[in-house]
Amino acid sequence: MTAFALIDGNCFYCSCERVFNPSLKGKPLIVLSNNDGCAISRTDEAKAMGIAMGAPWFQIKHLESRGLVGLSANFPLYGDMSERMMRIIGRFAPVQEVYSIDECFLDLSGMTQDLTQYGQQIRHQVFRDSGIPTCVGIGPTKTLAKLANHMAKKQKQWNGVCDLTALTRQDLAQAMHSIKVTEVWGVGKKISRQLNELGIVTALDLARLNPETARRKFSILLGKTIQELRGTPRIAFETDMEPKKQIISSRSFGFPVTGMSQLAEAISAFTTIACRKLRQQGSMASGISVFIRTSLFRPGRQYSASHLVYLNSPSSDTIAHTKAALSALQKIFRPGFNYAKAGVMLFDIEDSLIIQQALFPVEPEHEKREKLMSMLDAINRQFGKDTLKIAATGLHPNDNWFMRQERKTQGYTTNWNELMVVRA
DNA sequence: TCTGGGGTCCTAGGACCC
DNA sequence: TCTGGGGTCCTAGGACCC
């Protein structure tokens, strides 16, 4: 029988912060989104104070007087901790699928030992070697492994590891009866509301729905989800990191932005980030789209627009994409608005090698640009982000449009100037 | 005053072709 | 005057995920 495990870090961002600042243990702690906007990770203590996922900081800031700690997100640190955690977990099975920054699947099919014990071993090892607490869910399909993980997190009796493959049919049904349908992987707010109207309230109810009916009434996806809930794997295990098909870089601004020049700097910076990611995965893109918009939350006249531009040939050249992006910006910019957010999206992404070998002859100019870009990447890797950049991004972004991060912790593992210093 | 960012997949509908 | 039907491709938008 197949068996998959889903391992995820408990309130991952908060746990990363606690690794480097143990005094945060036991305290209500949240990590905030960019611009210190809203809560994106919460410890149990913070949840107990009634703080919801996504709660705006300005609405809950007053809880600081009751001991709440709010920290700005430190994404480089979390990315680095994630890599460590994934490496440790990866040693426990021949194949691993890294699903997000804080969770991964293992294929445990064919293993003969007690899987609950094995799950505890994984938790123990990860905690010892990285300091991150985790929960483990095990099931015959990925959807059931997710469900098991949810139970391991919410129901104390599992002690952090829930193995649904070890349950009798009856116990499994009872377990699924205890889970609301909206907690099932792939069932969001909208679908669960529609399901509720049909009297389908729990995961068990959904598992009993005819997959063919569900496919016709809702979508292919829901049909697959039901089959997975019944124990038939329908969602593939993906071990290779697939290259991204679109790459987005966008930000809300720390302050309202009105001028074309500031927007242009921001768009250039976003393009720089997106193109770096593009080159990292060895791809080229032939389309770039730019969007700008005012705040959704402020009263008054709003403006939102986007424009897509195609290059003459696929490219990973920051300069070519920046030119295209700025021409798109020219088309959609309207004066007289307070812009709150902007971003770029790269489209039509393909493998560099295939493009060069099969589709487009390499022009000498093109080759020079490519060397320039790899040099730029190498310098920035060695001497730090933004050591070398194109002038359009502006020299002092922080003064103009860049986001606020007033409560950020150190780059304990990612910045030479901020390494953790342990005094003897 | 202050409400994240980065993805994937599916579907419906239009354009176009035969 | 009559004014089909099926297929493909593309795009925008929706739903979902973390």
mmCIF file of N, CA, C and O in Angstrom, chain A residues 292-342:
data_model
loop_
_atom_site.group_PDB
_atom_site.id
_atom_site.type_symbol
_atom_site.label_atom_id
_atom_site.label_comp_id
_atom_site.label_asym_id
_atom_site.label_seq_id
_atom_site.Cartn_x
_atom_site.Cartn_y
_atom_site.Cartn_z
ATOM 1 N N ILE A 292 -0.027 48.389 -11.802
ATOM 2 C CA ILE A 292 0.008 49.396 -10.736
ATOM 3 C C ILE A 292 -1.415 49.557 -10.225
ATOM 4 O O ILE A 292 -2.364 49.380 -10.970
ATOM 5 N N ARG A 293 -1.530 49.821 -8.939
ATOM 6 C CA ARG A 293 -2.886 50.060 -8.434
ATOM 7 C C ARG A 293 -2.877 50.878 -7.145
ATOM 8 O O ARG A 293 -1.898 50.892 -6.402
ATOM 9 N N THR A 294 -3.990 51.556 -6.926
ATOM 10 C CA THR A 294 -4.141 52.332 -5.704
ATOM 11 C C THR A 294 -4.654 51.411 -4.606
ATOM 12 O O THR A 294 -4.873 50.228 -4.834
ATOM 13 N N SER A 295 -4.843 51.953 -3.408
ATOM 14 C CA SER A 295 -5.225 51.111 -2.277
ATOM 15 C C SER A 295 -6.684 50.678 -2.357
ATOM 16 O O SER A 295 -7.567 51.464 -2.657
ATOM 17 N N LEU A 296 -6.899 49.398 -2.071
ATOM 18 C CA LEU A 296 -8.261 48.866 -2.074
ATOM 19 C C LEU A 296 -9.025 49.314 -0.835
ATOM 20 O O LEU A 296 -10.236 49.184 -0.767
ATOM 21 N N PHE A 297 -8.268 49.793 0.141
ATOM 22 C CA PHE A 297 -8.895 50.045 1.439
ATOM 23 C C PHE A 297 -9.173 51.513 1.684
ATOM 24 O O PHE A 297 -9.791 51.876 2.659
ATOM 25 N N ARG A 298 -8.685 52.354 0.773
ATOM 26 C CA ARG A 298 -8.901 53.772 0.985
ATOM 27 C C ARG A 298 -10.129 54.217 0.196
ATOM 28 O O ARG A 298 -10.336 53.781 -0.930
ATOM 29 N N PRO A 299 -10.930 55.096 0.805
ATOM 30 C CA PRO A 299 -12.111 55.574 0.069
ATOM 31 C C PRO A 299 -11.687 56.483 -1.081
ATOM 32 O O PRO A 299 -10.556 56.960 -1.106
ATOM 33 N N GLY A 300 -12.575 56.704 -2.003
ATOM 34 C CA GLY A 300 -12.276 57.618 -3.104
ATOM 35 C C GLY A 300 -12.044 56.887 -4.404
ATOM 36 O O GLY A 300 -12.230 55.674 -4.500
ATOM 37 N N ARG A 301 -11.648 57.646 -5.398
ATOM 38 C CA ARG A 301 -11.493 57.116 -6.741
ATOM 39 C C ARG A 301 -10.281 56.179 -6.807
ATOM 40 O O ARG A 301 -9.189 56.544 -6.390
ATOM 41 N N GLN A 302 -10.496 54.990 -7.332
ATOM 42 C CA GLN A 302 -9.402 54.021 -7.409
ATOM 43 C C GLN A 302 -8.978 53.833 -8.860
ATOM 44 O O GLN A 302 -9.746 54.077 -9.787
ATOM 45 N N TYR A 303 -7.740 53.395 -9.022
ATOM 46 C CA TYR A 303 -7.239 53.121 -10.359
ATOM 47 C C TYR A 303 -6.394 51.862 -10.300
ATOM 48 O O TYR A 303 -5.623 51.650 -9.368
ATOM 49 N N SER A 304 -6.592 51.003 -11.291
ATOM 50 C CA SER A 304 -5.820 49.767 -11.354
ATOM 51 C C SER A 304 -5.647 49.426 -12.826
ATOM 52 O O SER A 304 -6.607 49.477 -13.591
ATOM 53 N N ALA A 305 -4.437 49.112 -13.213
ATOM 54 C CA ALA A 305 -4.215 48.826 -14.629
ATOM 55 C C ALA A 305 -3.016 47.913 -14.787
ATOM 56 O O ALA A 305 -2.142 47.840 -13.924
ATOM 57 N N SER A 306 -3.022 47.185 -15.906
ATOM 58 C CA SER A 306 -1.852 46.362 -16.210
ATOM 59 C C SER A 306 -1.648 46.346 -17.716
ATOM 60 O O SER A 306 -2.578 46.606 -18.486
ATOM 61 N N HIS A 307 -0.431 46.064 -18.108
ATOM 62 C CA HIS A 307 -0.134 46.016 -19.533
ATOM 63 C C HIS A 307 0.957 44.982 -19.787
ATOM 64 O O HIS A 307 1.924 44.889 -19.035
ATOM 65 N N LEU A 308 0.747 44.203 -20.842
ATOM 66 C CA LEU A 308 1.682 43.129 -21.175
ATOM 67 C C LEU A 308 2.452 43.485 -22.441
ATOM 68 O O LEU A 308 1.861 43.911 -23.427
ATOM 69 N N VAL A 309 3.780 43.303 -22.389
ATOM 70 C CA VAL A 309 4.629 43.631 -23.542
ATOM 71 C C VAL A 309 5.435 42.395 -23.931
ATOM 72 O O VAL A 309 5.911 41.669 -23.056
ATOM 73 N N TYR A 310 5.533 42.165 -25.228
ATOM 74 C CA TYR A 310 6.361 41.050 -25.683
ATOM 75 C C TYR A 310 7.687 41.537 -26.230
ATOM 76 O O TYR A 310 7.754 42.541 -26.943
ATOM 77 N N LEU A 311 8.757 40.817 -25.897
ATOM 78 C CA LEU A 311 10.076 41.123 -26.443
ATOM 79 C C LEU A 311 10.186 40.513 -27.837
ATOM 80 O O LEU A 311 9.419 39.629 -28.192
ATOM 81 N N ASN A 312 11.187 40.958 -28.597
ATOM 82 C CA ASN A 312 11.379 40.411 -29.936
ATOM 83 C C ASN A 312 11.748 38.934 -29.892
ATOM 84 O O ASN A 312 11.346 38.154 -30.738
ATOM 85 N N SER A 313 12.537 38.566 -28.902
ATOM 86 C CA SER A 313 12.884 37.158 -28.723
ATOM 87 C C SER A 313 12.987 36.898 -27.222
ATOM 88 O O SER A 313 13.195 37.826 -26.445
ATOM 89 N N PRO A 314 12.840 35.639 -26.815
ATOM 90 C CA PRO A 314 12.924 35.319 -25.392
ATOM 91 C C PRO A 314 14.260 35.781 -24.815
ATOM 92 O O PRO A 314 15.281 35.701 -25.496
ATOM 93 N N SER A 315 14.247 36.231 -23.579
ATOM 94 C CA SER A 315 15.464 36.773 -22.989
ATOM 95 C C SER A 315 15.434 36.640 -21.479
ATOM 96 O O SER A 315 14.369 36.560 -20.867
ATOM 97 N N SER A 316 16.623 36.628 -20.885
ATOM 98 C CA SER A 316 16.718 36.699 -19.426
ATOM 99 C C SER A 316 17.503 37.942 -19.034
ATOM 100 O O SER A 316 17.968 38.070 -17.915
ATOM 101 N N ASP A 317 17.640 38.836 -19.991
ATOM 102 C CA ASP A 317 18.439 40.034 -19.808
ATOM 103 C C ASP A 317 17.644 41.082 -19.027
ATOM 104 O O ASP A 317 16.590 41.541 -19.466
ATOM 105 N N THR A 318 18.171 41.458 -17.878
ATOM 106 C CA THR A 318 17.481 42.442 -17.037
ATOM 107 C C THR A 318 17.258 43.755 -17.788
ATOM 108 O O THR A 318 16.204 44.389 -17.656
ATOM 109 N N ILE A 319 18.246 44.143 -18.578
ATOM 110 C CA ILE A 319 18.151 45.446 -19.251
ATOM 111 C C ILE A 319 17.037 45.420 -20.297
ATOM 112 O O ILE A 319 16.215 46.337 -20.370
ATOM 113 N N ALA A 320 16.975 44.340 -21.081
ATOM 114 C CA ALA A 320 15.922 44.241 -22.102
ATOM 115 C C ALA A 320 14.542 44.223 -21.454
ATOM 116 O O ALA A 320 13.623 44.921 -21.903
ATOM 117 N N HIS A 321 14.405 43.438 -20.386
ATOM 118 C CA HIS A 321 13.106 43.360 -19.730
ATOM 119 C C HIS A 321 12.741 44.679 -19.053
ATOM 120 O O HIS A 321 11.572 45.066 -19.015
ATOM 121 N N THR A 322 13.741 45.364 -18.507
ATOM 122 C CA THR A 322 13.454 46.646 -17.850
ATOM 123 C C THR A 322 12.937 47.658 -18.860
ATOM 124 O O THR A 322 11.975 48.382 -18.603
ATOM 125 N N LYS A 323 13.575 47.697 -20.028
ATOM 126 C CA LYS A 323 13.104 48.615 -21.078
ATOM 127 C C LYS A 323 11.646 48.320 -21.421
ATOM 128 O O LYS A 323 10.820 49.225 -21.518
ATOM 129 N N ALA A 324 11.354 47.048 -21.611
ATOM 130 C CA ALA A 324 9.987 46.659 -21.953
ATOM 131 C C ALA A 324 9.017 47.037 -20.839
ATOM 132 O O ALA A 324 7.936 47.583 -21.092
ATOM 133 N N ALA A 325 9.443 46.782 -19.605
ATOM 134 C CA ALA A 325 8.568 47.062 -18.458
ATOM 135 C C ALA A 325 8.289 48.560 -18.351
ATOM 136 O O ALA A 325 7.157 48.982 -18.092
ATOM 137 N N LEU A 326 9.319 49.361 -18.571
ATOM 138 C CA LEU A 326 9.127 50.810 -18.449
ATOM 139 C C LEU A 326 8.225 51.343 -19.563
ATOM 140 O O LEU A 326 7.447 52.281 -19.346
ATOM 141 N N SER A 327 8.304 50.723 -20.731
ATOM 142 C CA SER A 327 7.403 51.162 -21.799
ATOM 143 C C SER A 327 5.958 50.774 -21.459
ATOM 144 O O SER A 327 5.027 51.527 -21.756
ATOM 145 N N ALA A 328 5.791 49.641 -20.812
ATOM 146 C CA ALA A 328 4.444 49.253 -20.375
ATOM 147 C C ALA A 328 3.929 50.228 -19.320
ATOM 148 O O ALA A 328 2.764 50.627 -19.336
ATOM 149 N N LEU A 329 4.820 50.601 -18.423
ATOM 150 C CA LEU A 329 4.424 51.543 -17.361
ATOM 151 C C LEU A 329 3.959 52.872 -17.951
ATOM 152 O O LEU A 329 2.963 53.454 -17.512
ATOM 153 N N GLN A 330 4.695 53.345 -18.964
ATOM 154 C CA GLN A 330 4.307 54.600 -19.647
ATOM 155 C C GLN A 330 2.858 54.534 -20.112
ATOM 156 O O GLN A 330 2.115 55.505 -20.026
ATOM 157 N N LYS A 331 2.467 53.358 -20.602
ATOM 158 C CA LYS A 331 1.126 53.204 -21.170
ATOM 159 C C LYS A 331 0.028 53.296 -20.115
ATOM 160 O O LYS A 331 -1.073 53.754 -20.391
ATOM 161 N N ILE A 332 0.319 52.820 -18.900
ATOM 162 C CA ILE A 332 -0.767 52.732 -17.916
ATOM 163 C C ILE A 332 -0.704 53.803 -16.837
ATOM 164 O O ILE A 332 -1.658 53.993 -16.094
ATOM 165 N N PHE A 333 0.411 54.512 -16.743
ATOM 166 C CA PHE A 333 0.531 55.515 -15.677
ATOM 167 C C PHE A 333 -0.463 56.663 -15.861
ATOM 168 O O PHE A 333 -0.626 57.196 -16.945
ATOM 169 N N ARG A 334 -1.178 56.993 -14.788
ATOM 170 C CA ARG A 334 -2.052 58.164 -14.784
ATOM 171 C C ARG A 334 -1.647 59.027 -13.591
ATOM 172 O O ARG A 334 -1.570 58.507 -12.472
ATOM 173 N N PRO A 335 -1.412 60.307 -13.824
ATOM 174 C CA PRO A 335 -1.045 61.168 -12.696
ATOM 175 C C PRO A 335 -2.250 61.423 -11.788
ATOM 176 O O PRO A 335 -3.393 61.197 -12.184
ATOM 177 N N GLY A 336 -1.966 61.845 -10.584
ATOM 178 C CA GLY A 336 -3.043 62.246 -9.682
ATOM 179 C C GLY A 336 -3.568 61.131 -8.789
ATOM 180 O O GLY A 336 -4.593 61.290 -8.148
ATOM 181 N N PHE A 337 -2.872 59.998 -8.765
ATOM 182 C CA PHE A 337 -3.302 58.907 -7.879
ATOM 183 C C PHE A 337 -2.215 58.590 -6.855
ATOM 184 O O PHE A 337 -1.028 58.777 -7.128
ATOM 185 N N ASN A 338 -2.649 58.112 -5.706
ATOM 186 C CA ASN A 338 -1.712 57.572 -4.729
ATOM 187 C C ASN A 338 -1.593 56.076 -4.970
ATOM 188 O O ASN A 338 -2.497 55.320 -4.630
ATOM 189 N N TYR A 339 -0.484 55.661 -5.540
ATOM 190 C CA TYR A 339 -0.321 54.239 -5.824
ATOM 191 C C TYR A 339 0.126 53.500 -4.561
ATOM 192 O O TYR A 339 0.984 53.971 -3.825
ATOM 193 N N ALA A 340 -0.503 52.343 -4.324
ATOM 194 C CA ALA A 340 -0.224 51.576 -3.113
ATOM 195 C C ALA A 340 0.560 50.305 -3.404
ATOM 196 O O ALA A 340 1.217 49.753 -2.530
ATOM 197 N N LYS A 341 0.487 49.847 -4.652
ATOM 198 C CA LYS A 341 1.142 48.573 -4.963
ATOM 199 C C LYS A 341 1.469 48.518 -6.444
ATOM 200 O O LYS A 341 0.742 49.088 -7.268
ATOM 201 N N ALA A 342 2.550 47.833 -6.753
ATOM 202 C CA ALA A 342 2.918 47.646 -8.157
ATOM 203 C C ALA A 342 3.714 46.358 -8.284
ATOM 204 O O ALA A 342 4.163 45.804 -7.279
#
